[in-house]
XYZ file of C-alpha atoms in Angstrom:
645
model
C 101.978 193.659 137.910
C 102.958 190.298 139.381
C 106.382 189.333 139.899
C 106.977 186.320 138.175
C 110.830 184.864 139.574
C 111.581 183.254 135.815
C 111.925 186.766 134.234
C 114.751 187.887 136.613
C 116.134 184.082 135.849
C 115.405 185.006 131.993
C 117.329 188.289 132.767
C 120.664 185.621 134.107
C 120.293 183.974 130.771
C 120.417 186.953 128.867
C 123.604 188.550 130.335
C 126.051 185.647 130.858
C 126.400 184.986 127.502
C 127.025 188.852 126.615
C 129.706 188.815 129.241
C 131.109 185.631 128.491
C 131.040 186.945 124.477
C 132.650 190.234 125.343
C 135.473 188.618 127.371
C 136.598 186.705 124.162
C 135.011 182.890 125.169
C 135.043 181.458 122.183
C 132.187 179.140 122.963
C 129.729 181.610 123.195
C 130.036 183.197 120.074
C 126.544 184.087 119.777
C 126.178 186.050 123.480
C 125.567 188.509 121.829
C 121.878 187.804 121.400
C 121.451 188.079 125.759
C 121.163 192.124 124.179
C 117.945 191.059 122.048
C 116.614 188.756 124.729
C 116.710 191.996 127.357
C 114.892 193.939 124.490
C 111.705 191.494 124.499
C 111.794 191.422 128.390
C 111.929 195.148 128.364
C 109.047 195.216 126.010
C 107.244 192.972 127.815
C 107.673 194.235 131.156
C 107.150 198.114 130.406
C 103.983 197.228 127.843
C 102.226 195.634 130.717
C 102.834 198.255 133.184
C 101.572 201.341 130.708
C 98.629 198.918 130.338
C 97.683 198.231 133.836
C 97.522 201.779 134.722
C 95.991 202.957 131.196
C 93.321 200.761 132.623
C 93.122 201.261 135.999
C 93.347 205.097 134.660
C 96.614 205.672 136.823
C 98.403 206.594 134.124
C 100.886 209.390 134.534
C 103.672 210.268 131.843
C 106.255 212.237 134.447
C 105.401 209.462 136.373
C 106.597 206.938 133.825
C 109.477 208.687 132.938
C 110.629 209.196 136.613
C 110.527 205.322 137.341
C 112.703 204.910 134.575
C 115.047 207.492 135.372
C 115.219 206.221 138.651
C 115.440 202.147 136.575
C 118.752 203.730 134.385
C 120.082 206.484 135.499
C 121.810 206.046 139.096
C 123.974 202.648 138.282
C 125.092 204.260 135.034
C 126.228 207.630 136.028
C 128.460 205.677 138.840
C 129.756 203.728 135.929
C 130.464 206.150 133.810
C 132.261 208.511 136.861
C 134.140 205.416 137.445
C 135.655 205.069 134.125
C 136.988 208.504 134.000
C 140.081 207.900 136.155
C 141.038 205.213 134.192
C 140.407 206.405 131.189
C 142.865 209.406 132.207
C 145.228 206.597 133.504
C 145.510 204.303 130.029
C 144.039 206.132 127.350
C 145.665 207.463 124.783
C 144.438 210.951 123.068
C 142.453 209.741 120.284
C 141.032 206.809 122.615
C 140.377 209.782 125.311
C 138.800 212.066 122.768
C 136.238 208.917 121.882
C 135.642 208.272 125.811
C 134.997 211.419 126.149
C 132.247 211.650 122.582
C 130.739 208.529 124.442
C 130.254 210.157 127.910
C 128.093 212.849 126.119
C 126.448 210.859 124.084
C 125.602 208.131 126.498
C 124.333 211.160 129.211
C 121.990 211.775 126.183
C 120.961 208.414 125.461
C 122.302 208.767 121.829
C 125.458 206.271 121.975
C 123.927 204.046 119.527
C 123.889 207.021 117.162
C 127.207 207.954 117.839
C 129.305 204.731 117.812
C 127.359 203.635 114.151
C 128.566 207.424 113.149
C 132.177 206.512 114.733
C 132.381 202.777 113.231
C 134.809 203.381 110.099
C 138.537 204.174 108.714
C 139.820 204.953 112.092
C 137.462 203.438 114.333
C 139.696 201.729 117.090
C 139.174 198.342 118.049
C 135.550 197.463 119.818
C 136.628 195.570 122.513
C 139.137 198.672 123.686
C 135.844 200.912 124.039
C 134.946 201.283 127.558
C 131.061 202.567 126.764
C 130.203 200.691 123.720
C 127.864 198.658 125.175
C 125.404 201.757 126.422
C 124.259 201.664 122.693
C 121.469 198.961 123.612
C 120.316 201.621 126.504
C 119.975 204.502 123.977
C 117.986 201.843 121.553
C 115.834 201.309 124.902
C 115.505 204.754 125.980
C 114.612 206.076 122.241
C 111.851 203.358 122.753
C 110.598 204.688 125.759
C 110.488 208.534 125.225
C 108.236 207.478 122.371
C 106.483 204.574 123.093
C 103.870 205.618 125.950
C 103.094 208.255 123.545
C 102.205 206.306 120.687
C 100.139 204.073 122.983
C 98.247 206.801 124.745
C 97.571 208.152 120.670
C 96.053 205.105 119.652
C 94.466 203.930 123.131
C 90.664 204.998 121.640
C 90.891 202.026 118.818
C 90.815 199.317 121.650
C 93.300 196.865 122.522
C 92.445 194.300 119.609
C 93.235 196.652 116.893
C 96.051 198.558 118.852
C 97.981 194.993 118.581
C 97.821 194.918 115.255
C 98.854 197.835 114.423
C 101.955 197.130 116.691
C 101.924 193.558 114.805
C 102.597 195.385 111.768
C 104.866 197.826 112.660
C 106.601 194.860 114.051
C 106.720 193.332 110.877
C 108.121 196.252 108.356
C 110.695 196.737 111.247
C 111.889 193.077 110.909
C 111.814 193.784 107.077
C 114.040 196.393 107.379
C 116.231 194.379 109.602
C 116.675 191.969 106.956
C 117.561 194.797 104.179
C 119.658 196.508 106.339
C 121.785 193.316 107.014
C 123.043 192.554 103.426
C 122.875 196.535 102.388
C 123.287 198.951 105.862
C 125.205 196.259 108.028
C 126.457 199.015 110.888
C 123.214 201.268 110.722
C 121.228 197.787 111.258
C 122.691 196.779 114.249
C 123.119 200.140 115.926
C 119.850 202.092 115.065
C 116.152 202.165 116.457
C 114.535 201.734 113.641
C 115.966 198.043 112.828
C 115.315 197.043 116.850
C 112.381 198.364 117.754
C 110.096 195.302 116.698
C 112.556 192.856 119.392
C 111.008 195.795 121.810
C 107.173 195.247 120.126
C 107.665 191.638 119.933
C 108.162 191.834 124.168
C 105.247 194.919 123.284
C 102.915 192.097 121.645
C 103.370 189.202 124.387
C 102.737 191.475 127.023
C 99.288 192.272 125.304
C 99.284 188.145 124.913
C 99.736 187.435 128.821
C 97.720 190.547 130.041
C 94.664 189.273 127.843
C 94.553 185.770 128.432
C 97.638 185.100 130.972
C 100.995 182.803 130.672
C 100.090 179.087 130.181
C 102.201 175.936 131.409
C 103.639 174.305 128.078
C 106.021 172.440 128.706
C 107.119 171.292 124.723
C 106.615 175.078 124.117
C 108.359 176.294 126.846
C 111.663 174.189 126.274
C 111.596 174.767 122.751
C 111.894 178.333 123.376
C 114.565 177.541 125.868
C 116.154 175.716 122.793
C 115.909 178.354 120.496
C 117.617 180.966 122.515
C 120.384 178.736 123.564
C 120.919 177.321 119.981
C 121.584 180.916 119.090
C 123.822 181.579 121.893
C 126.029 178.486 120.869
C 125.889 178.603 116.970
C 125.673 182.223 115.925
C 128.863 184.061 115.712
C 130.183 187.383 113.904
C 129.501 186.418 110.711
C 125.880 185.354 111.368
C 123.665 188.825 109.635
C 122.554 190.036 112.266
C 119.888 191.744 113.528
C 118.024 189.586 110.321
C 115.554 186.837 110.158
C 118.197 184.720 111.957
C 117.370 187.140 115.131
C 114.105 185.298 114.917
C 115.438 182.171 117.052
C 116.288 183.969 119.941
C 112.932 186.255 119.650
C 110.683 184.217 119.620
C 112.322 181.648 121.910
C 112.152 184.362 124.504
C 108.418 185.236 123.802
C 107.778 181.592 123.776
C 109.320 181.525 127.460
C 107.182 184.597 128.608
C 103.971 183.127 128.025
C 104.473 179.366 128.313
C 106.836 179.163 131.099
C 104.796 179.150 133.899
C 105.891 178.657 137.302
C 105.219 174.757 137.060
C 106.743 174.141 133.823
C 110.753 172.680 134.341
C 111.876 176.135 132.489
C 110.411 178.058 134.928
C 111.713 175.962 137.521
C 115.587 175.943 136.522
C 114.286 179.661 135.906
C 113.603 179.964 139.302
C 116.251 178.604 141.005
C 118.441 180.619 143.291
C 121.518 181.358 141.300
C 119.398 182.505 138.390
C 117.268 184.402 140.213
C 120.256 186.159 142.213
C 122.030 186.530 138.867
C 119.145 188.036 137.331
C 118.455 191.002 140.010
C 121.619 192.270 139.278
C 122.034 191.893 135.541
C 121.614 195.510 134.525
C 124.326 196.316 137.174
C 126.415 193.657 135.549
C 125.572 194.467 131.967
C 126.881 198.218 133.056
C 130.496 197.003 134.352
C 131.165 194.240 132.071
C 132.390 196.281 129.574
C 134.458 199.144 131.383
C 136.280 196.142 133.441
C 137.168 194.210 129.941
C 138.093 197.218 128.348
C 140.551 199.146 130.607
C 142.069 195.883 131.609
C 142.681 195.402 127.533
C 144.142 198.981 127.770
C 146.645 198.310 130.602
C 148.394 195.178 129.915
C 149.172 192.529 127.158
C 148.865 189.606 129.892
C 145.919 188.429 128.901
C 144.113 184.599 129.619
C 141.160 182.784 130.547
C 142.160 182.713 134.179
C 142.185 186.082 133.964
C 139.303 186.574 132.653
C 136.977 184.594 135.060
C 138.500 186.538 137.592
C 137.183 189.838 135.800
C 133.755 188.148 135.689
C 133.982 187.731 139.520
C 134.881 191.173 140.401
C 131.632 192.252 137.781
C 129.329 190.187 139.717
C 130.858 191.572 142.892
C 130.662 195.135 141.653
C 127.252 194.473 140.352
C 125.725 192.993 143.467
C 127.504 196.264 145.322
C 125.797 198.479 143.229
C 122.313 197.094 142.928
C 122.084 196.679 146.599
C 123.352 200.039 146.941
C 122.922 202.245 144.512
C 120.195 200.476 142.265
C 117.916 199.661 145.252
C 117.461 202.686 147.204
C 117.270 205.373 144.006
C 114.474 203.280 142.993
C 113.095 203.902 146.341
C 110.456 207.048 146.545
C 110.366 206.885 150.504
C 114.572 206.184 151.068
C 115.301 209.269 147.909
C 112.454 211.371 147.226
C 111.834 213.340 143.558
C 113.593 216.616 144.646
C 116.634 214.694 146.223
C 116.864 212.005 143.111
C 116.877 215.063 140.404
C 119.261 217.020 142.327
C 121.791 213.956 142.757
C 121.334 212.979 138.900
C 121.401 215.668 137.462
C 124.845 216.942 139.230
C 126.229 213.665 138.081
C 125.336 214.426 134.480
C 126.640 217.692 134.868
C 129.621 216.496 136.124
C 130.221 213.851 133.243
C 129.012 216.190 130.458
C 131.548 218.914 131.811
C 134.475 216.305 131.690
C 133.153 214.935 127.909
C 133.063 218.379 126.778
C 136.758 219.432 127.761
C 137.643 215.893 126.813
C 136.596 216.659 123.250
C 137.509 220.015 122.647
C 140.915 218.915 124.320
C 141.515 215.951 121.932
C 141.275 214.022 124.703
C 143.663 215.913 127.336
C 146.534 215.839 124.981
C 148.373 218.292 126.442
C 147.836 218.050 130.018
C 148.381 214.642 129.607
C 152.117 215.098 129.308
C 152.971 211.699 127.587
C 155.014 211.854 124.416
C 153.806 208.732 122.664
C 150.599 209.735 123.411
C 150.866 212.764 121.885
C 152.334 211.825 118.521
C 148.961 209.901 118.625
C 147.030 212.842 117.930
C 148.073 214.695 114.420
C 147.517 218.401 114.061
C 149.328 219.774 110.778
C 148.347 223.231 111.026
C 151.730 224.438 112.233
C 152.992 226.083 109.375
C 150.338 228.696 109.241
C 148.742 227.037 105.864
C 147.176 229.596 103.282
C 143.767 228.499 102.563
C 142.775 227.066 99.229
C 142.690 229.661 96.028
C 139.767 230.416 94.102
C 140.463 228.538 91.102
C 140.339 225.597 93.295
C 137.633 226.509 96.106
C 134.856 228.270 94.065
C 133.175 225.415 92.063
C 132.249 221.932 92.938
C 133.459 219.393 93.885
C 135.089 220.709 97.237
C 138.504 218.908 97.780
C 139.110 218.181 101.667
C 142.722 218.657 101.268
C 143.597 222.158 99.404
C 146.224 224.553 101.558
C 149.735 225.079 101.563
C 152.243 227.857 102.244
C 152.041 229.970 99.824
C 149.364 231.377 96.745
C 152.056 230.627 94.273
C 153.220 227.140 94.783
C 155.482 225.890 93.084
C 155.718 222.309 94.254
C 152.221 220.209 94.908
C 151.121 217.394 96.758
C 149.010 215.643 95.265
C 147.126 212.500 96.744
C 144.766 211.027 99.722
C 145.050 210.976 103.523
C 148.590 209.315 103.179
C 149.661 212.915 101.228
C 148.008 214.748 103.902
C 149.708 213.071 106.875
C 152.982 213.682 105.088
C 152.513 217.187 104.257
C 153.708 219.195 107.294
C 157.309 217.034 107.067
C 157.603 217.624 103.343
C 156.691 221.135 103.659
C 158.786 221.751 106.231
C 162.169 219.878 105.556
C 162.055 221.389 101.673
C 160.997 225.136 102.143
C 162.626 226.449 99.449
C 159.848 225.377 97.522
C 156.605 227.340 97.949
C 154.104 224.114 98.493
C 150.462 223.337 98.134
C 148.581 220.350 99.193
C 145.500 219.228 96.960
C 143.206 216.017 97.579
C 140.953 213.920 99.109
C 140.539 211.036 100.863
C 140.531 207.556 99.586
C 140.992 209.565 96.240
C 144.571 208.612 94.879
C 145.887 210.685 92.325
C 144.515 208.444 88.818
C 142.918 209.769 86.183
C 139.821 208.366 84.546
C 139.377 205.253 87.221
C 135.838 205.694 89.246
C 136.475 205.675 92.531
C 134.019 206.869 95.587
C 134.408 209.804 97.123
C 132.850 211.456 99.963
C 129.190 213.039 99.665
C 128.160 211.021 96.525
C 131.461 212.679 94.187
C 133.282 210.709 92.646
C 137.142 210.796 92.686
C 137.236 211.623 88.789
C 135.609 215.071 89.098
C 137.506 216.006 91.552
C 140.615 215.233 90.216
C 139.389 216.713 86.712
C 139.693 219.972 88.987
C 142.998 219.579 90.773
C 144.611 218.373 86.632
C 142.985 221.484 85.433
C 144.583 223.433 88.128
C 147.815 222.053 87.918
C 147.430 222.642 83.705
C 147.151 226.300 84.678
C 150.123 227.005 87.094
C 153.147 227.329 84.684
C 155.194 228.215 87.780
C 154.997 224.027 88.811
C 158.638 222.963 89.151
C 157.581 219.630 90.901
C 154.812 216.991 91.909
C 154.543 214.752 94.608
C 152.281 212.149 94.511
C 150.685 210.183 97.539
C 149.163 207.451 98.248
C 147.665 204.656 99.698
C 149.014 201.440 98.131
C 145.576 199.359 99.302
C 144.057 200.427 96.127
C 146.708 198.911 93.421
C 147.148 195.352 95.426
C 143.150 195.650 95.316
C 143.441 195.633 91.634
C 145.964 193.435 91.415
C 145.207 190.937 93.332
C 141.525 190.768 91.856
C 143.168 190.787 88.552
C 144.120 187.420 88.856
C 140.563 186.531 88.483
C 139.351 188.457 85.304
C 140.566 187.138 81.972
C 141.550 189.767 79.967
C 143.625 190.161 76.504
C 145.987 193.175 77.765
C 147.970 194.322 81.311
C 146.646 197.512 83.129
C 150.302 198.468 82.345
C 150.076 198.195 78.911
C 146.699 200.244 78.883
C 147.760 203.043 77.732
C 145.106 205.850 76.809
C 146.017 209.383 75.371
C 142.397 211.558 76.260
C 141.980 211.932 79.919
C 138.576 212.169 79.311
C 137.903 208.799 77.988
C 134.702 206.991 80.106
C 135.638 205.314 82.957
C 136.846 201.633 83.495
C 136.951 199.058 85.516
C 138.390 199.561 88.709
C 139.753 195.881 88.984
C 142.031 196.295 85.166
C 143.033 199.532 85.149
C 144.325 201.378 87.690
C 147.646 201.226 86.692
C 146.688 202.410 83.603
C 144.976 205.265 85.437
C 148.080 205.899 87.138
C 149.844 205.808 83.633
C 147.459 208.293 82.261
C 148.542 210.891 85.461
C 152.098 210.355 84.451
C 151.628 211.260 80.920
C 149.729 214.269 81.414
C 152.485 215.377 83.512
C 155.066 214.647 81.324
C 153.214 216.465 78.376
C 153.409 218.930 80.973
C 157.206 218.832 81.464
C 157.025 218.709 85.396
C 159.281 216.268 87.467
C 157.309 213.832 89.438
C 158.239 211.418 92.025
C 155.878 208.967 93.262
C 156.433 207.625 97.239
C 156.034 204.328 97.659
C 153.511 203.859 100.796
C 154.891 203.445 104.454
C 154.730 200.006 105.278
C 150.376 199.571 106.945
C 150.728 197.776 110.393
C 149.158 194.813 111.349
C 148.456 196.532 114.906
C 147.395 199.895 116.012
C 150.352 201.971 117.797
C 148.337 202.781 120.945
C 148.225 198.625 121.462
C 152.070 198.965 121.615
C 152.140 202.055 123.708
C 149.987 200.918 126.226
C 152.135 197.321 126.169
C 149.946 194.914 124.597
C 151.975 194.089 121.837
C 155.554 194.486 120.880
C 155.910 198.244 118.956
C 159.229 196.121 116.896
C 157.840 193.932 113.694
C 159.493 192.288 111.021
C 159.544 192.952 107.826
C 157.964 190.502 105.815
C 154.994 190.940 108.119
C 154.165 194.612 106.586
C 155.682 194.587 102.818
C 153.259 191.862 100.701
C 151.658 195.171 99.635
C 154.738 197.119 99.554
C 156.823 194.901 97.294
C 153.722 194.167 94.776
C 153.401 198.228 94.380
C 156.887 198.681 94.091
C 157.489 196.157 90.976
C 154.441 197.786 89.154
C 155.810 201.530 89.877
C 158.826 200.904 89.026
C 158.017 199.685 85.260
C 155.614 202.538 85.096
C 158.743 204.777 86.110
C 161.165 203.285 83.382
C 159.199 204.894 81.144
C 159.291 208.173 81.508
C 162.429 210.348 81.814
C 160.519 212.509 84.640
C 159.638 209.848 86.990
C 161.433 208.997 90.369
C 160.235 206.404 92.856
C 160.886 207.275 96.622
C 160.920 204.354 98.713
C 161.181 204.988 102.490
C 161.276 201.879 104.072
C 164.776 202.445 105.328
C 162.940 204.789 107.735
C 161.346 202.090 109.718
C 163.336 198.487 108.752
C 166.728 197.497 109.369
C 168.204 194.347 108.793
C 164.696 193.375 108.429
C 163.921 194.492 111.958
C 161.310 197.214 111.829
C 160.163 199.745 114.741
C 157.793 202.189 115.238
C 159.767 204.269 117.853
C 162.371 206.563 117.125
C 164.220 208.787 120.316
C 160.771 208.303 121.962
C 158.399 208.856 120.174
C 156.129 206.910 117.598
C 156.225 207.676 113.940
C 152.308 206.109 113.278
C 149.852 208.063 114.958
C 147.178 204.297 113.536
C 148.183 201.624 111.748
C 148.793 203.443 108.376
C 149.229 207.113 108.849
C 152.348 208.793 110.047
C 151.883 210.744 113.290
C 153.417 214.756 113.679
C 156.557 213.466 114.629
C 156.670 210.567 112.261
C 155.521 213.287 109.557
C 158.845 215.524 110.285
C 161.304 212.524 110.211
C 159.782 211.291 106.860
C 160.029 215.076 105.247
C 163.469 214.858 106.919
C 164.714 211.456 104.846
C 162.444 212.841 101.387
C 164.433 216.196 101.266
C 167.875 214.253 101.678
C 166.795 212.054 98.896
C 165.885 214.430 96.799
C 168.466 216.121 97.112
C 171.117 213.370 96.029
C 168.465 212.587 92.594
C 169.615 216.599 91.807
C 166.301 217.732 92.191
């Protein structure tokens, strides 16, 4: 294949604007697309190659795959054996347990899979992830394993009818780009499926230039140059993407590849030195970029643009290091030959497997890791030797994710979401002369007959048709707890305001539990009422906790020094002091009901803290940590002591 100097300049153009993106410029707020650009290169570049020696019958598949072990493999592994000593240095357990996930994954070129799996409720912030960006490798290597493959398959129908078939693939792939972008946002921009055709649009130019070779246009050319910089400058987050918008930088790419010939002025500014130099070591400098931005996010709340350039320095220093070092002479068969290059690769992945393994199983070095804050990080509840869930609860679906306690005969329940479960073991533990059992699920607050959406496709009302029918059946039941996250209500509330509607949620009140379900937005305070009556007909006391106040920052960002671990008050209780108002007219109704509010565990004077006697009591920015868990159970038992219950 000829070397052709504007594609290593096209490379320059690509990654400057991811690393400029990822190290918070706010004028290139579209960098992102340098990713897609590298994906048509890629399918450019490797297309033409399997070509060539298709037809020159030089084809080898070992071959293949050995040139682009030798292309990936050596500058990654040092990048990813480089990040382990400061991961051990700055990250916290659950931050460590996720570094480690990513090592294995990225060693198996399945990162993309793994951070769209990982991008959710606790998800930690993007930026802080020291491996994120190895997803675009896995999309690339996924492309490769299969792609010589399918050409090879479909070789005997001739080139003409081999592009479009690849045309057409192209074009349900872009389809399902678009869909994915309004319905599957995460899965669209992570997964394979929704980025191969930026790999078969590079696929279908290289089938272009190979047939009839690149032209000199110079209107062409510079409108592509346009295109790609356009989207560089004017897309940002909120731009769907990949979509139809991912067009612009596409096809301004392809329109470079073929009509940017040497004589053209976008080949020539192409060309030109700094480019050029830029572009040899852009998969070097795509590889540190990340790791560099990250850990120095984890280590220190000084953060600026002089700063920042000076990061981008030492990644083009590092990157230059490690092409001409590392890059250069694995790619060489003569300086490393196939025995020595397997042997030194596959030690390394040995090596960073081993480490992502213990990592994981560890949750992230906890332990040896003898840090206190970062311990209180990682929750484990299991210390009071829990009795697994009883039959009448476990043998029928729907499964509930939260169903043990301390004893087959409880007497005193639990009953809520993950803001129950992180306050269980405290609870438990600071009032065991009850005999307790925790029932629930996630994002499933303890309402009766308002449809919420559980986990696996069940909704929150049949399971909590379960745990009422339980709790209808255990006479021994001297009290219930009930949990919560306050999101839901302000939800409601708040989108309230826009529904016109002749009565309150509070003065919704509905006798049969089994009434169909309504809306979400005007009733689930009247859901909530429902709960409370059933228990009342049941003659149990009740007390409702008020949330603990959600953070506007996760505790590791404190920990590690970014921020300030103190807040104020009014900064965390808009939600608070809404839920409160509404709970406690629901309360005033019933002679059972008591409200537990515990923000006197975290706000004084209207000073709040996360810290108490060194440790934190959040273990992210809305669910208590172990420690956290005890001091809460601690301050609940008092309380409910002095109500005489």
């Amino acid at each position: 294949m000829k070397y052709r100097a504007e594609i290593d300049g096209l490379r320059a153009l690509a990654v400057i604007p991811v690393i400029l993106f990822h190290a918070g410029f706010e004028q290139f707020s579209g960098g992102f697309v340098g990713v897609d650009i590298f994906f048509v290169i890629s399918g450019y570049l490797i297309t033409t190659l399997l070509i060539e020696d298709i037809e020159n019958q030089q084809f080898s598949l070992f071959d293949f795959y050995e040139r682009r072990a030798r292309r990936i493999l050596p500058a990654l592994l040092l990048v990813m054996l480089c990040c382990i000593p400061f991961a051990w240095a700055w990250l916290p357990p659950q931050a460590m347990k996720d570094f480690s996930q990513s090592l294995l994954a990225t060693s198996s070129f399945s990162s993309n899979i793994l951070f769209w799996l990982k991008s959710g409720y606790f998800d930690s912030a993007n930026e802080l992830k020291p491996l994120l960006h190895t997803w675009s490798l896995a999309v690339e290597e996924q492309y490769y394993v299969l792609f010589p493959l399918f050409l090879l398959s479909l070789w005997r129908f001739g080139k003409a009818r081999l592009f479009w078939i690849i045309a057409t693939l192209a074009t349900l792939s872009l389809l399902l780009s678009e869909w994915g972008s309004r319905h599957s946002p995460t899965a669209n921009f992570y997964l394979t499926p929704t980025r191969v055709w930026e790999l078969f649009a590079g696929a279908l130019t290289a089938f272009i230039v190979q047939g009839k070779g690149s032209k000199s246009n110079n209107a062409l050319a510079l409108s592509g140059l346009a295109a790609v910089v356009v989207s560089i400058f004017a897309f940002d987050e909120n731009t769907p993407f990949p979509s139809l918008y991912a067009l612009a930088p596409i096809l301004g790419t392809v329109l470079i590849l073929i009509y940017a010939n040497k004589d053209t002025y976008v080949a020539k500014l192409l060309r030109t030195r700094v480019f050029v130099g830029l572009g040899l070591v852009s998969y070097s400098a795509y590889l540190w970029h990340q790791p560099i931005l990250a850990f120095y996010r984890h280590a220190t709340v000084e953060q600026n643009t002089v700063t920042y350039i000076v990061l981008i320095c030492v990644t083009i220093i590092l990157a230059y290091l490690s092409w001409r070092y590392v890059e250069q002479p694995f790619r060489s068969r003569t300086r490393i030959n196939r025995s020595r290059f397997f042997w030194l690769t596959s030690v390394a992945i040995i090596s960073v497997c081993t480490f992502g393994i213990m990592g994981n199983a560890s949750d992230g070095f906890a332990k040896k890791r003898n840090k206190t804050l970062f311990k209180d990080l990682a929750y484990n509840s299991s210390r009071l030797g829990y009795i697994e869930c009883p039959e009448a609860l476990s043998k029928t679906t729907p499964t509930l994710d939260y169903c043990h306690g301390t004893s087959d005969k409880p007497n005193a329940l639990l009953i809520g979401d993950s803001h129950a479960d992180d306050k269980f073991y405290g609870i438990a533990k600071a009032l065991n002369q009850y005999q307790w059992r925790l029932i629930g699920n996630p994002a499933c607050p303890p309402i009766i007959g308002v449809n919420f959406e559980a986990a696996n496709g069940i909704t929150c009302t049949e399971r909590l048709k379960k745990i009422f029918a339980y709790l209808e059946s255990q006479t021994q039941i001297e009290l219930v707890v009930l949990s919560f996250s306050h999101a839901y209500p302000l939800d409601s509330f708040v989108a309230a305001d826009h529904v016109q509607s002749k009565h309150s949620p509070l003065d919704a009140v509905i006798e049969d539990i089994d009434d169909p379900l309504l809306s979400r937005v005007d009733t689930f305070y009247a859901g909530l009422e429902r709960t409370l009556k059933f228990l009342q007909k049941l003659d149990i006391k009740t007390v409702i906790t008020i949330d603990t106040p959600e953070l506007t920052f996760f505790p590791v960002d404190c920990i590690t020094g970014r921020i300030s671990c103190n807040f104020l008050e009014k900064d965390v209780l808009t939600r608070q002091l809404i839920h409160r108002d509404q709970l406690e007219k629901l309360a005033a109704r019933y002679t059972n009901i008591r409200i537990y509010d515990p923000i006197g565990l975290f706000c004084k004077n209207k000073q709040c803290s996360i810290l108490r006697d060194g440790h934190t009591l959040y273990r992210d920015s809305d669910h208590l940590s172990l420690y956290g868990s005890e001091y809460y159970g601690i301050d609940f038992a008092f309380w409910l002591d002095q109500q005489g219950q």
